[in-house]
Short mmCIF file of C-alpha atoms in Angstrom, two decimals:
data_model
loop_
_atom_site.label_atom_id
_atom_site.label_comp_id
_atom_site.label_asym_id
_atom_site.label_seq_id
_atom_site.Cartn_x
_atom_site.Cartn_y
_atom_site.Cartn_z
CA UNK A 187 -18.85 -33.43 136.53
CA UNK A 188 -16.12 -30.94 137.44
CA UNK A 189 -18.38 -29.28 140.03
CA UNK A 190 -19.46 -32.68 141.37
CA UNK A 191 -15.86 -33.73 141.74
CA UNK A 192 -14.94 -30.45 143.42
CA UNK A 193 -17.86 -30.77 145.88
CA UNK A 194 -16.96 -34.38 146.61
CA UNK A 195 -13.35 -33.39 147.22
CA UNK A 196 -14.40 -30.61 149.62
CA UNK A 197 -16.68 -33.02 151.48
CA UNK A 198 -13.88 -35.54 151.70
CA UNK A 199 -11.44 -32.95 153.09
CA UNK A 200 -14.02 -31.90 155.72
CA UNK A 201 -14.68 -35.44 156.92
CA UNK A 202 -13.69 -35.78 160.63
CA UNK A 203 -10.95 -38.29 161.42
CA UNK A 204 -12.27 -41.16 163.58
CA UNK A 205 -10.32 -41.88 166.77
CA UNK A 206 -9.59 -45.46 165.71
CA UNK A 207 -7.86 -44.34 162.51
CA UNK A 208 -4.35 -44.32 163.96
CA UNK A 209 -4.53 -48.00 164.94
CA UNK A 210 -5.78 -48.89 161.47
CA UNK A 211 -3.04 -46.84 159.82
CA UNK A 212 -0.38 -48.53 161.95
CA UNK A 213 -1.76 -51.93 160.95
CA UNK A 214 -1.75 -50.91 157.31
CA UNK A 215 1.82 -49.66 157.55
CA UNK A 216 2.99 -52.97 159.00
CA UNK A 217 1.20 -54.85 156.24
CA UNK A 218 2.59 -52.54 153.58
CA UNK A 219 6.10 -52.88 154.96
CA UNK A 220 5.84 -56.68 154.76
CA UNK A 221 4.70 -56.44 151.12
CA UNK A 222 7.48 -53.95 150.37
CA UNK A 223 10.13 -56.28 151.78
CA UNK A 224 8.65 -59.26 149.92
CA UNK A 225 8.69 -57.32 146.64
CA UNK A 226 12.24 -56.15 147.26
CA UNK A 227 13.39 -59.71 148.03
CA UNK A 228 11.89 -60.98 144.77
CA UNK A 229 13.60 -58.19 142.83
CA UNK A 230 16.89 -59.01 144.53
CA UNK A 231 16.61 -62.66 143.59
CA UNK A 232 16.02 -61.72 139.95
CA UNK A 233 19.03 -59.41 140.01
CA UNK A 234 21.15 -62.15 141.56
CA UNK A 235 20.20 -64.57 138.78
CA UNK A 236 21.08 -61.98 136.15
CA UNK A 237 24.38 -61.18 137.77
CA UNK A 238 25.24 -64.89 137.95
CA UNK A 239 27.45 -65.15 141.02
CA UNK A 240 27.85 -61.54 142.19
CA UNK A 241 27.38 -61.28 145.97
CA UNK A 242 26.82 -58.06 147.83
CA UNK A 243 29.36 -57.84 150.65
CA UNK A 244 28.71 -55.24 153.34
CA UNK A 245 30.91 -54.79 156.40
CA UNK A 246 31.68 -52.45 159.26
CA UNK A 247 28.12 -51.33 159.97
CA UNK A 248 27.57 -48.78 162.67
CA UNK A 249 24.11 -49.11 164.21
CA UNK A 250 23.66 -45.33 164.31
CA UNK A 251 21.73 -44.39 161.15
CA UNK A 252 23.63 -41.12 160.87
CA UNK A 253 27.01 -42.84 160.77
CA UNK A 254 26.44 -46.22 159.10
CA UNK A 255 28.49 -46.53 155.90
CA UNK A 256 29.17 -49.99 154.51
CA UNK A 257 31.28 -50.15 151.36
CA UNK A 258 30.56 -52.87 148.83
CA UNK A 259 33.27 -53.59 146.29
CA UNK A 260 31.10 -55.86 144.14
CA UNK A 261 29.45 -54.04 141.21
CA UNK A 262 25.84 -54.33 140.21
CA UNK A 263 26.82 -53.15 136.74
CA UNK A 264 29.83 -53.45 134.50
CA UNK A 265 31.40 -51.66 131.53
CA UNK A 266 32.13 -47.97 131.90
CA UNK A 267 30.54 -47.73 135.33
CA UNK A 268 29.45 -49.58 138.46
CA UNK A 269 26.57 -49.07 140.86
CA UNK A 270 27.51 -49.77 144.47
CA UNK A 271 25.49 -49.93 147.65
CA UNK A 272 27.60 -47.70 149.86
CA UNK A 273 25.27 -47.48 152.86
CA UNK A 274 23.15 -50.40 154.01
CA UNK A 275 21.47 -51.10 157.33
CA UNK A 276 18.24 -52.34 158.79
CA UNK A 277 17.81 -51.48 162.45
CA UNK A 278 15.52 -49.84 165.00
CA UNK A 279 16.33 -46.91 167.25
CA UNK A 280 14.05 -44.89 169.55
CA UNK A 281 10.88 -46.17 167.89
CA UNK A 282 12.13 -45.63 164.33
CA UNK A 283 12.67 -48.62 162.05
CA UNK A 284 15.35 -47.87 159.46
CA UNK A 285 15.58 -49.78 156.18
CA UNK A 286 18.31 -48.01 154.26
CA UNK A 287 20.10 -48.78 151.00
CA UNK A 288 21.96 -45.86 149.44
CA UNK A 289 23.50 -46.23 145.97
CA UNK A 290 26.62 -44.67 144.57
CA UNK A 291 27.65 -44.49 140.93
CA UNK A 292 31.31 -45.18 140.18
CA UNK A 293 32.43 -43.78 136.83
CA UNK A 294 34.87 -41.34 135.26
CA UNK A 295 33.78 -37.78 134.59
CA UNK A 296 31.82 -35.23 136.59
CA UNK A 297 28.35 -36.75 136.14
CA UNK A 298 28.81 -39.51 138.73
CA UNK A 299 30.22 -37.06 141.27
CA UNK A 300 27.30 -34.69 140.77
CA UNK A 301 24.66 -37.42 140.99
CA UNK A 302 26.21 -39.02 144.06
CA UNK A 303 26.33 -35.67 145.86
CA UNK A 304 22.72 -34.95 144.97
CA UNK A 305 21.55 -38.35 146.23
CA UNK A 306 23.48 -38.05 149.49
CA UNK A 307 22.10 -34.56 150.08
CA UNK A 308 18.54 -35.83 149.59
CA UNK A 309 19.15 -38.82 151.88
CA UNK A 310 20.64 -36.64 154.64
CA UNK A 311 17.71 -34.23 154.43
CA UNK A 312 15.23 -37.12 154.46
CA UNK A 313 16.77 -38.70 157.56
CA UNK A 314 16.86 -35.38 159.42
CA UNK A 315 13.24 -34.59 158.49
CA UNK A 316 12.03 -38.04 159.50
CA UNK A 317 13.62 -37.76 162.95
CA UNK A 318 12.22 -34.25 163.37
CA UNK A 319 8.75 -35.44 162.30
CA UNK A 320 8.92 -38.23 164.89
CA UNK A 321 10.08 -35.86 167.64
CA UNK A 322 7.34 -33.36 166.77
CA UNK A 323 4.69 -36.08 166.78
CA UNK A 324 5.86 -37.40 170.16
CA UNK A 325 5.89 -33.89 171.67
CA UNK A 326 2.38 -33.22 170.36
CA UNK A 327 1.18 -36.59 171.62
CA UNK A 328 2.22 -35.91 175.21
CA UNK A 329 1.23 -32.24 175.04
CA UNK A 330 -2.34 -33.29 174.26
CA UNK A 331 -2.64 -35.70 177.18
CA UNK A 332 -1.07 -38.88 175.83
CA UNK A 333 0.50 -41.26 178.34
CA UNK A 334 3.66 -43.36 178.26
CA UNK A 335 1.49 -46.47 178.22
CA UNK A 336 -0.40 -45.24 175.17
CA UNK A 337 2.84 -44.21 173.46
CA UNK A 338 4.52 -47.60 173.85
CA UNK A 339 4.38 -49.63 170.67
CA UNK A 340 4.18 -46.68 168.33
CA UNK A 341 6.62 -46.98 165.46
CA UNK A 342 7.81 -45.09 162.44
CA UNK A 343 9.32 -46.64 159.31
CA UNK A 344 12.05 -44.75 157.47
CA UNK A 345 13.01 -46.18 154.08
CA UNK A 346 15.76 -45.32 151.62
CA UNK A 347 16.05 -47.61 148.63
CA UNK A 348 16.83 -47.68 144.93
CA UNK A 349 15.85 -49.72 141.90
CA UNK A 350 17.68 -50.06 138.62
CA UNK A 351 15.08 -49.80 135.86
CA UNK A 352 17.37 -50.52 132.91
CA UNK A 353 21.00 -50.59 131.91
CA UNK A 354 23.26 -50.89 128.90
CA UNK A 355 27.04 -50.74 128.60
CA UNK A 356 26.89 -46.94 128.54
CA UNK A 357 23.55 -45.94 130.06
CA UNK A 358 21.65 -46.48 133.29
CA UNK A 359 18.15 -45.56 134.49
CA UNK A 360 17.36 -45.89 138.18
CA UNK A 361 15.02 -44.57 140.85
CA UNK A 362 15.81 -43.59 144.44
CA UNK A 363 12.88 -43.83 146.87
CA UNK A 364 12.67 -41.94 150.16
CA UNK A 365 9.72 -42.82 152.38
CA UNK A 366 8.44 -42.56 155.92
CA UNK A 367 5.36 -44.26 157.33
CA UNK A 368 3.56 -43.74 160.64
CA UNK A 369 0.24 -41.96 161.42
CA UNK A 370 1.09 -39.96 158.32
CA UNK A 371 2.99 -41.24 155.30
CA UNK A 372 5.26 -39.77 152.67
CA UNK A 373 7.04 -41.14 149.63
CA UNK A 374 9.28 -39.29 147.20
CA UNK A 375 10.97 -40.72 144.15
CA UNK A 376 13.93 -39.28 142.28
CA UNK A 377 14.66 -40.48 138.77
CA UNK A 378 18.11 -40.65 137.19
CA UNK A 379 18.70 -41.36 133.51
CA UNK A 380 22.38 -41.11 132.72
CA UNK A 381 24.53 -41.42 129.62
CA UNK A 382 27.86 -42.42 131.13
CA UNK A 383 29.80 -42.33 127.86
CA UNK A 384 28.68 -38.75 127.13
CA UNK A 385 28.92 -37.79 130.84
CA UNK A 386 25.47 -36.18 130.85
CA UNK A 387 21.80 -36.70 131.70
CA UNK A 388 19.52 -38.39 129.19
CA UNK A 389 16.52 -36.21 128.30
CA UNK A 390 13.05 -36.95 126.99
CA UNK A 391 14.02 -35.19 123.77
CA UNK A 392 16.99 -37.54 123.36
CA UNK A 393 14.66 -40.52 123.57
CA UNK A 394 11.49 -39.26 121.85
CA UNK A 395 12.73 -36.70 119.33
CA UNK A 396 11.95 -33.08 118.62
CA UNK A 397 8.22 -33.51 119.14
CA UNK A 398 8.65 -35.12 122.55
CA UNK A 399 6.23 -32.72 124.27
CA UNK A 400 3.41 -33.52 121.84
CA UNK A 401 4.11 -37.27 122.00
CA UNK A 402 4.08 -37.30 125.79
CA UNK A 403 1.01 -35.11 126.12
CA UNK A 404 -0.98 -37.20 123.66
CA UNK A 405 -0.03 -40.50 125.30
CA UNK A 406 -0.69 -39.24 128.83
CA UNK A 407 -4.02 -37.63 128.00
CA UNK A 408 -5.15 -40.76 126.20
CA UNK A 409 -4.43 -42.90 129.25
CA UNK A 410 -6.14 -40.41 131.58
CA UNK A 411 -9.22 -40.40 129.31
CA UNK A 412 -9.24 -44.19 129.36
CA UNK A 413 -9.37 -44.17 133.18
CA UNK A 414 -12.83 -42.53 133.24
CA UNK A 415 -15.47 -45.06 134.33
CA UNK A 416 -18.97 -45.54 133.01
CA UNK A 417 -20.34 -42.81 135.27
CA UNK A 418 -17.77 -40.28 134.14
CA UNK A 419 -15.58 -40.52 137.26
CA UNK A 420 -11.79 -40.56 137.23
CA UNK A 421 -9.18 -40.38 139.97
CA UNK A 422 -7.35 -37.79 137.88
CA UNK A 423 -8.03 -34.12 138.52
CA UNK A 424 -9.37 -31.90 135.78
CA UNK A 425 -6.80 -29.42 134.39
CA UNK A 426 -8.58 -26.48 136.03
CA UNK A 427 -8.42 -28.32 139.38
CA UNK A 428 -4.67 -28.90 139.24
CA UNK A 429 -4.66 -31.88 136.91
CA UNK A 430 -2.36 -32.70 134.03
CA UNK A 431 -1.75 -30.05 131.40
CA UNK A 432 1.66 -30.69 129.81
CA UNK A 433 5.09 -32.17 130.33
CA UNK A 434 8.18 -29.99 130.45
CA UNK A 435 11.91 -30.27 131.02
CA UNK A 436 11.40 -31.03 134.73
CA UNK A 437 9.02 -33.96 134.14
CA UNK A 438 10.34 -37.15 135.73
CA UNK A 439 10.73 -40.41 133.82
CA UNK A 440 12.61 -43.69 133.63
CA UNK A 441 13.55 -46.13 130.88
CA UNK A 442 12.32 -49.73 131.00
CA UNK A 443 14.48 -52.66 129.97
CA UNK A 444 12.62 -52.85 126.66
CA UNK A 445 13.51 -49.20 125.96
CA UNK A 446 10.03 -47.81 126.68
CA UNK A 447 10.00 -44.37 128.29
CA UNK A 448 7.72 -44.15 131.34
CA UNK A 449 6.74 -40.67 132.57
CA UNK A 450 5.95 -40.43 136.30
CA UNK A 451 4.29 -37.81 138.49
CA UNK A 452 4.43 -37.41 142.28
CA UNK A 453 1.51 -38.77 144.27
CA UNK A 454 -1.31 -36.22 144.70
CA UNK A 455 0.14 -33.95 141.98
CA UNK A 456 -2.35 -34.72 139.21
CA UNK A 457 -4.64 -37.32 140.81
CA UNK A 458 -6.18 -38.41 144.08
CA UNK A 459 -4.00 -40.38 146.50
CA UNK A 460 -5.77 -43.62 145.57
CA UNK A 461 -4.11 -43.39 142.15
CA UNK A 462 -0.71 -43.86 143.78
CA UNK A 463 2.24 -42.54 141.78
CA UNK A 464 0.83 -42.08 138.25
CA UNK A 465 3.01 -43.60 135.53
CA UNK A 466 2.44 -43.36 131.78
CA UNK A 467 4.31 -45.43 129.18
CA UNK A 468 5.01 -43.36 126.07
CA UNK A 469 4.54 -45.40 122.90
#
C-alpha cells in the first residue's frame, strides 16, 4: 500500500492544471469566505451571550491596512488578564480584501508583552508577504500575456483572526489564524496556551504528566489507524513518507473548554491537503 500511495501521489503531482481551474478556485474562495464569515458570526453571537452585555467598541479606523489600529477598552476576559481586539478592519484595497482582527493580551508580567510582540511580528510579516504575493502574481500575469480586461475582477482575501478556545480566571488558550486566498491559498495557525498567574506558557507535560509523549503518540496513532478505509487507504502519510512519528516540545495544541487537550498539525505536514488541519483530542 505504501508503494501504491507513493505512485498515486506522484501521478497526482504530475497532473496538468486545466485552464479553467483559476475560475473554479476563485468561486470556491468566495464560497469559503462566506462560510468563514457565517461561522465567525455564530461564534461571536455565542461569545456575546456568554459575556452578557459586553460590547466591542472600535474607533478611529484608518482604511490603510498598514496603519489601522482601533483600540477596544472592553475586555473579552476578566480576572488577572483581558484579551482586547486592538486592530480591526474589513476593507478592500487594490484588489485585496482585508478581514483583520488582531488580539492583544493585557496582563502584568513579561508573558503578555512577549506574546503580543510575537503576534504582531507574525501579523506584520503576513501582511507584507500577502501584498508581495499579489504583486508577484499580477506581474507574472501581465508578463505572460494577460490583459487588463482579463485581470479585472481578480481578488485576493487576506485574513487575520483569533479564537479563544478556553479560559479560566488564570489561564487562556487561543489560536491566531493567518490566511490568504486567491489562485493559491495558505493558512497558518499559531497556538497560545498561557498561565497568567505563573507568567509562563502551559506545556503538554503540565497537562498530561510525565508520560505526555507516550500518551500523545498512542492517541494520535490510534486515530490515524481508525481513519484507514476498507481498502486500506488513508489521507495520512506513512511515517517513511513524511507522516506522523512522534510529538515533541514544539508540537502545537490547544485546550478545549472541557479541559481536553487537542494536538494540531499544519496542513500538508502529516496528511494530504484534503485532511485539512489534522487535530487529535488526547484522552
